[in-house]
Short mmCIF file of N, CA and C in Angstrom, two decimals:
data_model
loop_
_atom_site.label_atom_id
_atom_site.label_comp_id
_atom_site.label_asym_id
_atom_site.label_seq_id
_atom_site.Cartn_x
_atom_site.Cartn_y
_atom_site.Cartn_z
N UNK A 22 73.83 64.75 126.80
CA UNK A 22 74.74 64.80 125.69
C UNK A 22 75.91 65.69 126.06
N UNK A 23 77.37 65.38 126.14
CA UNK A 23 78.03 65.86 125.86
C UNK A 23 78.82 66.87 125.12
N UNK A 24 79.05 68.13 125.26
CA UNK A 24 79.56 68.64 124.04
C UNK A 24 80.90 68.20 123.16
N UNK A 25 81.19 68.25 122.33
CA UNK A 25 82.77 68.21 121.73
C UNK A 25 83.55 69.40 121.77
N UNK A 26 84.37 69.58 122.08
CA UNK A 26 85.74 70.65 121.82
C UNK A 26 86.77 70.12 120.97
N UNK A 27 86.72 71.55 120.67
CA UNK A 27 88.00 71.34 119.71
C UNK A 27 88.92 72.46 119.84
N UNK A 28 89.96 72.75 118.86
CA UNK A 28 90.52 73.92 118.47
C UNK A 28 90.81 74.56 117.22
N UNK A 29 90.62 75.72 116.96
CA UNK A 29 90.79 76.18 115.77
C UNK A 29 91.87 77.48 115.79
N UNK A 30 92.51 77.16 114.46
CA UNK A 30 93.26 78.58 114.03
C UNK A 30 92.75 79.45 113.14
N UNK A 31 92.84 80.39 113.58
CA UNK A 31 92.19 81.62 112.08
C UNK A 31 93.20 82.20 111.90
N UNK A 32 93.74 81.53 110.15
CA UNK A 32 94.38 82.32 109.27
C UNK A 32 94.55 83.16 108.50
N UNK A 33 94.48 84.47 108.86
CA UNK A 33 94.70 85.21 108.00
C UNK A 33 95.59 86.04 106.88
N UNK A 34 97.05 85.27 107.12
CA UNK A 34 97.59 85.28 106.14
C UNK A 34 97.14 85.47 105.23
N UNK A 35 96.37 85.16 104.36
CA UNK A 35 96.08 85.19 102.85
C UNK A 35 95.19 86.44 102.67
N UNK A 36 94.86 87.33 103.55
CA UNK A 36 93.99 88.40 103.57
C UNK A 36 94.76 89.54 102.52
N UNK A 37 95.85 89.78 102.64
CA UNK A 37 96.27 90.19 101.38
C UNK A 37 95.41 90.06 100.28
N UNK A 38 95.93 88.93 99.68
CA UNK A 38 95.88 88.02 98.55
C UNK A 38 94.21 88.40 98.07
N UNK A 39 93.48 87.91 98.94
CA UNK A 39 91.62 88.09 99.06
C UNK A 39 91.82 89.44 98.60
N UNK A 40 91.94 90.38 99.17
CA UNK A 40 91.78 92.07 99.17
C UNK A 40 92.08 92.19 97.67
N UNK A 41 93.58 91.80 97.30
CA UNK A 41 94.00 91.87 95.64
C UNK A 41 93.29 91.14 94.75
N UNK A 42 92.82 90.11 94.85
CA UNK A 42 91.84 89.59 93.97
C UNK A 42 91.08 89.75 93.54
N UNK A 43 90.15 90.89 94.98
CA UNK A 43 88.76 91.20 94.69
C UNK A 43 89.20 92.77 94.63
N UNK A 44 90.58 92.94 94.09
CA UNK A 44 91.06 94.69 93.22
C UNK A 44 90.29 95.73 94.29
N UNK A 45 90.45 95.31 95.85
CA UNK A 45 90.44 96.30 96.81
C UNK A 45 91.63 96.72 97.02
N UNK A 46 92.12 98.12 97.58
CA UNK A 46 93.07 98.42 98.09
C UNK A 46 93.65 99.27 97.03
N UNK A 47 94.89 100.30 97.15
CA UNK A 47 95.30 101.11 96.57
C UNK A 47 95.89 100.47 95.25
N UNK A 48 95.63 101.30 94.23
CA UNK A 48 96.10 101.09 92.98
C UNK A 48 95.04 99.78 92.28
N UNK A 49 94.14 99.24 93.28
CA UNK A 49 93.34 98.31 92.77
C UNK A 49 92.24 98.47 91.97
N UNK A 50 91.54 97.66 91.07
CA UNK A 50 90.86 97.59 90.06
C UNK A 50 89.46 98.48 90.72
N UNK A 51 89.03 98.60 92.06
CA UNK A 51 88.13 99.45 92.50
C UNK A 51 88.34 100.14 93.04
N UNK A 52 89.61 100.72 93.58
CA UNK A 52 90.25 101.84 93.94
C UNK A 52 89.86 102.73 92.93
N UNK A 53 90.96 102.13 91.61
CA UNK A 53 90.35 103.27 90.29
C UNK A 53 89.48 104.01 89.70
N UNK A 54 88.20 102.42 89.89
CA UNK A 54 87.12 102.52 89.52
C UNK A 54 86.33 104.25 90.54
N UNK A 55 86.84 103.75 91.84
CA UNK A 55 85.78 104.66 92.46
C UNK A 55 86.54 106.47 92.40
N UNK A 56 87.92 106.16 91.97
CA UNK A 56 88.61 107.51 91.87
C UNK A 56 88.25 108.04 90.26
N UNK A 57 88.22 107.61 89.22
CA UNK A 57 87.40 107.93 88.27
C UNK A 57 85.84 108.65 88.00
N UNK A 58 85.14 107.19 89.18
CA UNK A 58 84.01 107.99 88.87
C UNK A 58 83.76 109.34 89.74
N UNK A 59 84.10 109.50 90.99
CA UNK A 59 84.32 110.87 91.66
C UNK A 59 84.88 111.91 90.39
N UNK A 60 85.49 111.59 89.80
CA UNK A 60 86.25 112.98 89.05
C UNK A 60 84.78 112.96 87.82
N UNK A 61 84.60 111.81 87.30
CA UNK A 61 83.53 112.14 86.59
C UNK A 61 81.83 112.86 86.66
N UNK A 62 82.07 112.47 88.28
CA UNK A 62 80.51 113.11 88.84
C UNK A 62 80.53 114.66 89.40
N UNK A 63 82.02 114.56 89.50
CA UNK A 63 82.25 116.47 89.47
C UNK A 63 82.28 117.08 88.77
N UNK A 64 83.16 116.51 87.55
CA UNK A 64 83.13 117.64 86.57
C UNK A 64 82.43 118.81 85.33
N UNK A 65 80.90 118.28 85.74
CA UNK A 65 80.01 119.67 85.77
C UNK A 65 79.80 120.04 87.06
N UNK A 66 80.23 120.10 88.24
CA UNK A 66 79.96 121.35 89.06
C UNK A 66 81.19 122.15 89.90
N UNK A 67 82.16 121.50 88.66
CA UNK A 67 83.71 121.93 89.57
C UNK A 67 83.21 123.56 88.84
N UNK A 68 83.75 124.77 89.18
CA UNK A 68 83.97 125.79 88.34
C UNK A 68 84.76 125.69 87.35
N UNK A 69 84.27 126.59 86.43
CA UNK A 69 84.94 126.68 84.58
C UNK A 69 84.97 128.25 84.63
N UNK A 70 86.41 128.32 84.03
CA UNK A 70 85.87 129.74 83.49
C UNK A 70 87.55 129.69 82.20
N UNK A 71 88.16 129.00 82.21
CA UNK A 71 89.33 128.28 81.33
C UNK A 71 89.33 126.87 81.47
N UNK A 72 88.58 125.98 82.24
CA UNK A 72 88.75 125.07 82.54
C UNK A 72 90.25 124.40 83.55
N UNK A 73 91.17 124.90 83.38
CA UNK A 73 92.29 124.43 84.26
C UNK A 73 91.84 124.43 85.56
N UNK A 74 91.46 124.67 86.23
CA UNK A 74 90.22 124.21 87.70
C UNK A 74 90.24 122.33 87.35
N UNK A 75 89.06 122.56 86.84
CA UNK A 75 88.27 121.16 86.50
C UNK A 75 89.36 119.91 86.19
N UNK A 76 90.21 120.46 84.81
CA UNK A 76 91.09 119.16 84.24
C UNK A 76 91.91 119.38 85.06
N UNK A 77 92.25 120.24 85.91
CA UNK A 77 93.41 119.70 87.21
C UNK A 77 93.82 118.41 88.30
N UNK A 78 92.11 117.97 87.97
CA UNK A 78 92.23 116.25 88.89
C UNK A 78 92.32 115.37 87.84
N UNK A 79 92.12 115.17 86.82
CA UNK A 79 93.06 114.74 86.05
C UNK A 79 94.89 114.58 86.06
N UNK A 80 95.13 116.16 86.16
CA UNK A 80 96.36 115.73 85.73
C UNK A 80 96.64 115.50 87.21
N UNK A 81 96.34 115.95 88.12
CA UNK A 81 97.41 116.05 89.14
C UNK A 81 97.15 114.82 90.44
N UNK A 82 95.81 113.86 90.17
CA UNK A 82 95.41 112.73 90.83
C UNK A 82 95.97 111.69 90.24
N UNK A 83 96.40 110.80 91.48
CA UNK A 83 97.02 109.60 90.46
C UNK A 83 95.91 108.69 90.84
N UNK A 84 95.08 108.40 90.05
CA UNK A 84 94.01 107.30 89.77
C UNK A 84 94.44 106.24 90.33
N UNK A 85 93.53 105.74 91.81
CA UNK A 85 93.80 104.53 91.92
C UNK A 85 94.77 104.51 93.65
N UNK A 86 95.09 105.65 93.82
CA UNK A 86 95.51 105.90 95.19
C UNK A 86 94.43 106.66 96.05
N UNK A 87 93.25 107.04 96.03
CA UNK A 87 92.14 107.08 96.70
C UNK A 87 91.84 108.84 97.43
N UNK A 88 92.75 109.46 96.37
CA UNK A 88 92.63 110.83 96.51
C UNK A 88 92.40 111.95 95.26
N UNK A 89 91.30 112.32 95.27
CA UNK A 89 91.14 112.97 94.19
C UNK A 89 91.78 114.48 94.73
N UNK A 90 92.85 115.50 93.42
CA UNK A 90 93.13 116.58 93.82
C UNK A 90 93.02 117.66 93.05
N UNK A 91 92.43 118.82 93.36
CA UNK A 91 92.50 119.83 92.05
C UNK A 91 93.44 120.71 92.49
N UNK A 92 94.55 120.94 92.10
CA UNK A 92 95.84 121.41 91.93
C UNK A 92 95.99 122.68 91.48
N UNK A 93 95.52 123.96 91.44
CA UNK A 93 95.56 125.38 91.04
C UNK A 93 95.58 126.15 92.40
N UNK A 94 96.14 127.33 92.27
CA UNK A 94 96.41 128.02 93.29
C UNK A 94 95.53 129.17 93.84
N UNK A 95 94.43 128.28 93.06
CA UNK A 95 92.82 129.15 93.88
C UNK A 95 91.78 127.92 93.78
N UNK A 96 92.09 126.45 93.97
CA UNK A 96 91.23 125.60 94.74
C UNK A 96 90.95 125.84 95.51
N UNK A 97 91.11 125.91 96.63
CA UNK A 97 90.65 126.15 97.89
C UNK A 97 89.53 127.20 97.97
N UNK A 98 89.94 128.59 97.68
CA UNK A 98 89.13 129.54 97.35
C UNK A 98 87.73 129.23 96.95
N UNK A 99 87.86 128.73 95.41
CA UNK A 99 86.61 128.18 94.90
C UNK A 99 85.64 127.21 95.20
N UNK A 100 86.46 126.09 96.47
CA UNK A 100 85.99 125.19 96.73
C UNK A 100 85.02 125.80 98.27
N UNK A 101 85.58 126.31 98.54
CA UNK A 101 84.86 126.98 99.89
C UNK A 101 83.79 127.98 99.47
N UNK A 102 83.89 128.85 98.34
CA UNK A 102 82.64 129.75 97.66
C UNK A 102 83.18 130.74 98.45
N UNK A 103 83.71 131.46 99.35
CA UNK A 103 84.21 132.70 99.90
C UNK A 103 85.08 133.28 99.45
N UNK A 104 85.37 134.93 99.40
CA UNK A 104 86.22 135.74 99.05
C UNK A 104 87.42 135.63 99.84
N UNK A 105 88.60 135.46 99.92
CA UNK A 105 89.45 136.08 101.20
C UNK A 105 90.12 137.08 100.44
N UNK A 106 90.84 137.58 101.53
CA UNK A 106 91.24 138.69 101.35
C UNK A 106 92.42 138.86 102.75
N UNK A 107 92.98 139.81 102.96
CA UNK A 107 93.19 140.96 101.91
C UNK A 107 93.36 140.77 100.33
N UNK A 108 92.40 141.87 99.97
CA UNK A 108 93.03 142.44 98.66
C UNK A 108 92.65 143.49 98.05
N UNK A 109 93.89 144.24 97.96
CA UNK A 109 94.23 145.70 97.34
C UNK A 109 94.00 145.62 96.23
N UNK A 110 93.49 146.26 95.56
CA UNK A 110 93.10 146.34 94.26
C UNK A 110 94.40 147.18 93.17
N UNK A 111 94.96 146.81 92.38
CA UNK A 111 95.97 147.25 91.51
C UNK A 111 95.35 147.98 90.24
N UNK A 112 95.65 149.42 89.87
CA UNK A 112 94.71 150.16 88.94
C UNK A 112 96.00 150.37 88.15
N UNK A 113 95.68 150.19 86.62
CA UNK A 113 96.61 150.59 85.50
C UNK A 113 95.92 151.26 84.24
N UNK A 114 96.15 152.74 84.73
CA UNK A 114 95.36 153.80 83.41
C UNK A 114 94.18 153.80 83.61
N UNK A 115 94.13 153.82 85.57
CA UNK A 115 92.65 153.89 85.44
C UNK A 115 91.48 153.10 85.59
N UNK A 116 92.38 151.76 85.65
CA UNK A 116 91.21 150.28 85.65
C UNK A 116 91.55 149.65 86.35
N UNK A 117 90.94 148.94 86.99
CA UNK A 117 91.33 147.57 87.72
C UNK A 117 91.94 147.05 87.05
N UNK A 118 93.13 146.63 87.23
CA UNK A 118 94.01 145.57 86.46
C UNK A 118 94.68 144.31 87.18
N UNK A 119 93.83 144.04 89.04
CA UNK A 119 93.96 142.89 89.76
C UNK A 119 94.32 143.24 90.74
N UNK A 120 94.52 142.27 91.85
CA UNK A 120 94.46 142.96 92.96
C UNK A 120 95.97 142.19 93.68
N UNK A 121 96.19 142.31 94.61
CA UNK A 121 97.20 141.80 95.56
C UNK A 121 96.93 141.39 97.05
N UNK A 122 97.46 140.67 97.84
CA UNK A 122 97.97 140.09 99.23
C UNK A 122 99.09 140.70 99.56
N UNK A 123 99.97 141.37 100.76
CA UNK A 123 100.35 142.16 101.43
C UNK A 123 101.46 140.62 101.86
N UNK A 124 102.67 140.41 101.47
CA UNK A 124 102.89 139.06 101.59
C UNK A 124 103.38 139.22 102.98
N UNK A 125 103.45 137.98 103.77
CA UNK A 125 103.42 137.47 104.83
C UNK A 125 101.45 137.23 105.38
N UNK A 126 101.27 138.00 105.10
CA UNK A 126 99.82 138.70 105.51
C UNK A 126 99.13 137.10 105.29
N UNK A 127 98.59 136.16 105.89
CA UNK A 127 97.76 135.31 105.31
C UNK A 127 96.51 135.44 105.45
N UNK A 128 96.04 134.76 104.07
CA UNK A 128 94.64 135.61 103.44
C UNK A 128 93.37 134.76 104.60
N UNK A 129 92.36 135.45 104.57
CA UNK A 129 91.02 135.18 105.88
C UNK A 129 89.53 135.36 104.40
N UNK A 130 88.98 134.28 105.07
CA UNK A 130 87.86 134.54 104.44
C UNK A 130 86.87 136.19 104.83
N UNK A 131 86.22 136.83 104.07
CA UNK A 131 85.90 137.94 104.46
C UNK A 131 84.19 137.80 104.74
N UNK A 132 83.74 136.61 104.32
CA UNK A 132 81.76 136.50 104.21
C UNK A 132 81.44 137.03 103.34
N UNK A 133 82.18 137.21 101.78
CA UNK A 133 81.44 137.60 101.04
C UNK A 133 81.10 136.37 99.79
N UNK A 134 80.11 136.44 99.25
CA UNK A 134 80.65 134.73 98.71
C UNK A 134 80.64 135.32 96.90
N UNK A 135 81.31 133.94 96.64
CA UNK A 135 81.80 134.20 95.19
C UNK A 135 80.48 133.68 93.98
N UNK A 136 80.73 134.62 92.94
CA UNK A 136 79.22 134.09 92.48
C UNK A 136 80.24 133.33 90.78
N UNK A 137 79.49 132.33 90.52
CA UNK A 137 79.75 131.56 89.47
C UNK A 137 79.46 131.49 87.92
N UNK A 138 80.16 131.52 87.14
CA UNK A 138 79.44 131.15 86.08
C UNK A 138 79.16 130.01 85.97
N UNK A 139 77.95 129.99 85.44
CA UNK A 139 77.44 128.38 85.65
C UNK A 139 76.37 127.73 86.47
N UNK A 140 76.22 128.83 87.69
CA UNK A 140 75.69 128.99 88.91
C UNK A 140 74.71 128.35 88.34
N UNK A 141 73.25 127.49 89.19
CA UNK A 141 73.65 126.88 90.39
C UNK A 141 74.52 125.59 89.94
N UNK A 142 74.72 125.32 88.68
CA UNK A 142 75.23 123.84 88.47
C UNK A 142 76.62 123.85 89.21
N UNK A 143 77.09 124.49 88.38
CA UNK A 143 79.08 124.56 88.92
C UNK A 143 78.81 125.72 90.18
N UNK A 144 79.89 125.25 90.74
CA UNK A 144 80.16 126.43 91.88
C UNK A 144 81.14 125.67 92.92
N UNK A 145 80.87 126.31 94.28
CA UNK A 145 81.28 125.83 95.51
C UNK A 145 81.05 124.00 95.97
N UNK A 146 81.93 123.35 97.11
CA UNK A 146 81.30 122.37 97.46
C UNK A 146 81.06 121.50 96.54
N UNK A 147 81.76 120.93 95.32
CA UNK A 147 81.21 120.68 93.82
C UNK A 147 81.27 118.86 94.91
N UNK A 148 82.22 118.22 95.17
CA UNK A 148 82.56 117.03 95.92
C UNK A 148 80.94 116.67 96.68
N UNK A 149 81.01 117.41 97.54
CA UNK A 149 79.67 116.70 98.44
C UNK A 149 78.33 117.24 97.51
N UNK A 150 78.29 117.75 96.71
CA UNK A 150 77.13 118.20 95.73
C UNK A 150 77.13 117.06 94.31
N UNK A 151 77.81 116.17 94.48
CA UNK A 151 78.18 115.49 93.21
C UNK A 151 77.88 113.93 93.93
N UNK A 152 78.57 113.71 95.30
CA UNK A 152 77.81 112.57 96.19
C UNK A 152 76.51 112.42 96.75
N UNK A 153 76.16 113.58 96.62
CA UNK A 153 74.55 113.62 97.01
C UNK A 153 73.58 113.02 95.73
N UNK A 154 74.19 113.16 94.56
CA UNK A 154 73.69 112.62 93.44
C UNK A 154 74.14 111.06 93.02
N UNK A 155 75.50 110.96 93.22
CA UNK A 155 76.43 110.17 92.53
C UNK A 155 76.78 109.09 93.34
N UNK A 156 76.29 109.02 94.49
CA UNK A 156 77.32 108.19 95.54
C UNK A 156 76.71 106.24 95.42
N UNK A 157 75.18 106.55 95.50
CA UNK A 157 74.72 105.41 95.58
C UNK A 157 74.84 104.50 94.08
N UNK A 158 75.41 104.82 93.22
CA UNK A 158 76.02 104.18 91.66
C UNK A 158 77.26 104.43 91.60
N UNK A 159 77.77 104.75 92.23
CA UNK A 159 79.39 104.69 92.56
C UNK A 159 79.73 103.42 93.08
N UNK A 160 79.12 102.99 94.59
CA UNK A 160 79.10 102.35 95.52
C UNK A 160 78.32 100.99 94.78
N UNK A 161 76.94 100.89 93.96
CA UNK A 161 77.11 99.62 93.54
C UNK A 161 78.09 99.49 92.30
N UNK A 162 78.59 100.24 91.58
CA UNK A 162 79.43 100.01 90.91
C UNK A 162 81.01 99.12 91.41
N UNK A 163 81.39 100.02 92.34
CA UNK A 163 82.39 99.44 93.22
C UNK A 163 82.08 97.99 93.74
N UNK A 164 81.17 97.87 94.03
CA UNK A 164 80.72 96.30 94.37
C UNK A 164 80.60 95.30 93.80
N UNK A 165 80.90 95.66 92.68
CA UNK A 165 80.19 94.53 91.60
C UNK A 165 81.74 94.42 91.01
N UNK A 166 82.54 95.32 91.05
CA UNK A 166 83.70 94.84 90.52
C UNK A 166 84.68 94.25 91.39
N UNK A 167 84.14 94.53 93.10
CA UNK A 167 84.44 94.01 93.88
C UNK A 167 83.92 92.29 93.86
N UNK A 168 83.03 92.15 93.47
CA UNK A 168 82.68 90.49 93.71
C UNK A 168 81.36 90.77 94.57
N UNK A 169 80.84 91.73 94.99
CA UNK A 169 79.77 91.68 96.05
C UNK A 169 79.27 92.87 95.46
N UNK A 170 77.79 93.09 96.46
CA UNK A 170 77.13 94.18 96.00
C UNK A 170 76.77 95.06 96.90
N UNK A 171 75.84 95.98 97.02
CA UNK A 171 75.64 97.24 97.55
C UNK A 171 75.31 97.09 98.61
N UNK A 172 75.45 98.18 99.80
CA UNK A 172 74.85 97.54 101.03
C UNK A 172 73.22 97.79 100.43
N UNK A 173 72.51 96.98 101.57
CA UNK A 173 70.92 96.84 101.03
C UNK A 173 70.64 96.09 99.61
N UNK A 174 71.65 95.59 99.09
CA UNK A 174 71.31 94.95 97.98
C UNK A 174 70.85 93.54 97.86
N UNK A 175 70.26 93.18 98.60
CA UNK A 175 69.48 92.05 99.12
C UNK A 175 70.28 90.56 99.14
N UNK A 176 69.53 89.81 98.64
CA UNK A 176 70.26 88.81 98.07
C UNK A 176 69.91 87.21 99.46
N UNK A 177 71.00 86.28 99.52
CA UNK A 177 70.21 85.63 100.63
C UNK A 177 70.89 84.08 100.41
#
């Protein structure tokens, strides 16, 4: 027996189009989906102590571009659980009344770690402490609004 040949083209032009349909890709219907639920599976273990921490990925993430951000000028700090420092302590009548950075001076973690209210729920690391819980209902969630389902989700 003979084989047959032939030739084929693979078009992918329309790969766009596929990706937008099935609301993959930035600003898409599961873009959102999965930037939502990240902010929702953090926000008992982001730190509180006024809340502006926490509702900061709110305001300052634009849902749907695939970056969640908390926007205060001691994220970082809190997110790492370490003290840095320098810092001088500022006394008024006698009390601590806050401390300071020596400017130019940029601040170094010192190994001392920061303790929480809230502790152990909220604290440090809130992101990978929130996927360790949250990730595998994120991910079939995302799938299903994708048109497909979870990896391991059988099927046949």
């Amino acid at each position: 027996m003979r084989a047959k040949l032939f030739d084929a083209v693979l078009d992918l032009k329309g790969l766009d189009g596929v990706l937008k349909d099935r609301g993959l890709g930035v600003q898409g219907r599961v873009q959102c989906f999965v930037d939502q639920e990240v902010i929702r599976a953090c926000d008992d273990k982001v730190p509180f102590e006024t809340g502006t921490l926490k509702n900061s990925a709110l305001t300052a993430s634009a849902i749907g571009a695939g970056l969640v951000v908390y926007a205060t000028p001691y994220a970082h700090y809190m997110y790492m659980g370490e003290v840095y420092g320098p810092n001088i302590p500022i006394y008024e009548a006698g009390e601590l009344a806050g401390v300071f950075s020596p400017k130019g001076q940029a601040k170094q973690p010192t190994g001392r770690k920061l303790a929480y209210a809230g502790a152990p729920q909220r604290g440090d690391h809130w992101f990978e402490r929130a996927m360790a819980e949250h990730k595998k209902e994120i991910l079939a969630g995302a799938a299903a609004l994708a048109g497909g389902r979870p990896e391991g989700g059988g099927g046949g």
